[in-house]
Tab-separated table of C-alpha atoms and ligand atoms in Angstrom:
chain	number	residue	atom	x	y	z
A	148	UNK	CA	-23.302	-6.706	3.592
A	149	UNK	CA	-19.622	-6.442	4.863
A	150	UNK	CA	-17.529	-10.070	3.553
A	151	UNK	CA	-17.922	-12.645	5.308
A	152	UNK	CA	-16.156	-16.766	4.983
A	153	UNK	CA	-13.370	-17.864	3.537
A	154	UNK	CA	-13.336	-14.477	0.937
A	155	UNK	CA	-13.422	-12.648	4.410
A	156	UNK	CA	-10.425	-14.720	5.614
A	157	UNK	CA	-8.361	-14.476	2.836
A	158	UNK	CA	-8.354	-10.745	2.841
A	159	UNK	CA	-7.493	-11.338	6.554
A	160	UNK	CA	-4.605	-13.194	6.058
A	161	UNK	CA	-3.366	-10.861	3.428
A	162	UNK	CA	-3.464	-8.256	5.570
A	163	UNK	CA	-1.690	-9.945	7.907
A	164	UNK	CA	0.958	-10.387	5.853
A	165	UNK	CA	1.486	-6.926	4.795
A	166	UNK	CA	1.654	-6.364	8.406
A	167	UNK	CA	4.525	-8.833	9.002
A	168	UNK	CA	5.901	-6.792	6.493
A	169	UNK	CA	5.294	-3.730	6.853
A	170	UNK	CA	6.646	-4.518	10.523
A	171	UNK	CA	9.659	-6.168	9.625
A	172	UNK	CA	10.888	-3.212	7.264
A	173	UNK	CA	9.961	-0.405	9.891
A	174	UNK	CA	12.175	-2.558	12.506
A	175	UNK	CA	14.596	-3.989	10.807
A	176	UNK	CA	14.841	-7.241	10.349
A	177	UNK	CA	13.281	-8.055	13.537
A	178	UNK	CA	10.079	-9.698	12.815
A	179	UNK	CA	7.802	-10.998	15.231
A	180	UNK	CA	8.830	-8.332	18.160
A	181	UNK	CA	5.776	-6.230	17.477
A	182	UNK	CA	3.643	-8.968	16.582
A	183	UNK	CA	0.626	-9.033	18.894
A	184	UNK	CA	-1.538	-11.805	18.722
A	185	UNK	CA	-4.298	-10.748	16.027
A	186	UNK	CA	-5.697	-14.280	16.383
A	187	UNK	CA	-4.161	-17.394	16.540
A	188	UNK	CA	-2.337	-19.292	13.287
A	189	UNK	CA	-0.993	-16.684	10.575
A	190	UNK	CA	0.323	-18.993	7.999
A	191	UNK	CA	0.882	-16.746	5.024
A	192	UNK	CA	-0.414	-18.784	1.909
A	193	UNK	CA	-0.551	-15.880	-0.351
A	194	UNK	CA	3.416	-15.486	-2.187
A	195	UNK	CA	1.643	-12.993	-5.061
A	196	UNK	CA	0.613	-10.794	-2.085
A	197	UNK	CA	3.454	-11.065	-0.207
A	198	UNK	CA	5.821	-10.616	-3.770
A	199	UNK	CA	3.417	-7.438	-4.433
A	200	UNK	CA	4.057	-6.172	-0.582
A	201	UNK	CA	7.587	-6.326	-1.032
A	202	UNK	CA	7.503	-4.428	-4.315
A	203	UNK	CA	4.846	-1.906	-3.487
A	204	UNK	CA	6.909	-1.159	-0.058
A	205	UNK	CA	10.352	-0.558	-2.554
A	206	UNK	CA	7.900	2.189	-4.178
A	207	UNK	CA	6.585	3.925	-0.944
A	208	UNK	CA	10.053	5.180	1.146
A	209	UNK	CA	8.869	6.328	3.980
A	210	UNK	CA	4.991	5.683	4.194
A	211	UNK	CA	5.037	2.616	5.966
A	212	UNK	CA	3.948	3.898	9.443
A	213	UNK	CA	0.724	5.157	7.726
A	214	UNK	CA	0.428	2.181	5.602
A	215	UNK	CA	0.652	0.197	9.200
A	216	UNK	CA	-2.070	2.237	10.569
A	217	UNK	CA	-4.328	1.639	7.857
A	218	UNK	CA	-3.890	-2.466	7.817
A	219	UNK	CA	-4.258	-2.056	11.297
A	220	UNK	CA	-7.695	-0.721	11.095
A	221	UNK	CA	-8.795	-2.627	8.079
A	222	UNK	CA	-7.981	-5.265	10.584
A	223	UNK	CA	-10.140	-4.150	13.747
A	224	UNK	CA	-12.944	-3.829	10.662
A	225	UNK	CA	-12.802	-7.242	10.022
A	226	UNK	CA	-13.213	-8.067	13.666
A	227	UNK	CA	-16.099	-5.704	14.126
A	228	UNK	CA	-17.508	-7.440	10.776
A	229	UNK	CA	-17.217	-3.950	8.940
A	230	UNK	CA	-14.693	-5.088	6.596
A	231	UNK	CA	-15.208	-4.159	3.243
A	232	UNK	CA	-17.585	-0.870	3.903
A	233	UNK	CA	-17.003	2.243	2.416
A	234	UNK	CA	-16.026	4.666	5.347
A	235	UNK	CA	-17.783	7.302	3.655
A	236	UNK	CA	-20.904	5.952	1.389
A	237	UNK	CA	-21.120	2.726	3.614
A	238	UNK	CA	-21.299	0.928	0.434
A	239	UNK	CA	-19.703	-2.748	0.050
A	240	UNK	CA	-16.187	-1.680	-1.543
A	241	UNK	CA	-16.012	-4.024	-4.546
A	242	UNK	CA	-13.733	-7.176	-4.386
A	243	UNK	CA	-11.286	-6.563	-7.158
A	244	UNK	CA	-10.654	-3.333	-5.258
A	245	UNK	CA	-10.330	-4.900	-2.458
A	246	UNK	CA	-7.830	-7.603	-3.905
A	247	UNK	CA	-5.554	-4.573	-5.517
A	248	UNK	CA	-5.711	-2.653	-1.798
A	249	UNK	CA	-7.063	-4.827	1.011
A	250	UNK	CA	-6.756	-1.862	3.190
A	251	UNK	CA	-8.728	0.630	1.082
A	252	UNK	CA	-10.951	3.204	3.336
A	253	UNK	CA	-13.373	4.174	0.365
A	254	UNK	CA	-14.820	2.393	-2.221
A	255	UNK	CA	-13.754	3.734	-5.825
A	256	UNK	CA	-16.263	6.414	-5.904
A	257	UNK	CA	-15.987	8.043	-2.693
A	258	UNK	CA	-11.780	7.710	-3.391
A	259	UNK	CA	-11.954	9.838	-6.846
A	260	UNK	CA	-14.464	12.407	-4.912
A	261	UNK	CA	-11.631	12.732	-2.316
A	262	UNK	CA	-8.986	13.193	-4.832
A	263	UNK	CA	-11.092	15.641	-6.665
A	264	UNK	CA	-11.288	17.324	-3.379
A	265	UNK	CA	-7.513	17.353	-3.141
A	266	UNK	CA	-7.181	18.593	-6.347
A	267	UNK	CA	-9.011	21.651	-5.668
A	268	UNK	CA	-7.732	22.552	-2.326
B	266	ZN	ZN1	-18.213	5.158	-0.917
């Protein structure tokens, strides 16, 4: 069962504001030209979020294009009600992990059998 609600919409506008973000250090300081309508009123209510953004972007360099492309499709999952599946196992991803990466592809398992794959490659 992918999230649904008001748990559904806070991830949402979480995302969201790791986009603005996300956006805004890619181009500068100017916010907003890139912004296409993802629906409606973005109101960011979330400061921890948006204080952990800002510091997790500080730690990444150069990774924000990817980072981009991966709230962007978290986002078309939440419009095609996937949000929240395991890409892999198709398994609900649990909502602490979700809270600590709102973008995450895999859900914990599938993630360390990836890595492990990595590692051996
Ligand atoms: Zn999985």
């Amino acid at each position: 069962m992918p999230l649904k609600g008001p748990k559904l919409e806070k991830f949402k506008q979480r995302l969201l504001a790791k986009r603005r973000e996300l956006i805004s250090e890619v181009r500068g300081s100017n916010v907003g030209s890139l912004e296409t309508s993802t629906d409606g009123i973005q109101d960011i209510a979330d400061q921890a979020s948006s204080a952990y953004t800002k510091e997790f972007l500080l730690s990444i360099g150069d990774a924000e294009r990817r980072m981009l492309r991966q709230v962007d499709e978290a986002l078309n999952k939440i419009r095609q009600d996937t949000y929240g599946l395991c890409e892999s196992c198709g398994e609900m991803i649990s909502e602490r992990r979700l809270e600590a990466l709102p973008f995450a592809r895999l859900c914990i398992t599938c993630q360390e059998e990836e890595e492990r794959a990595k590692a051996r490659s």
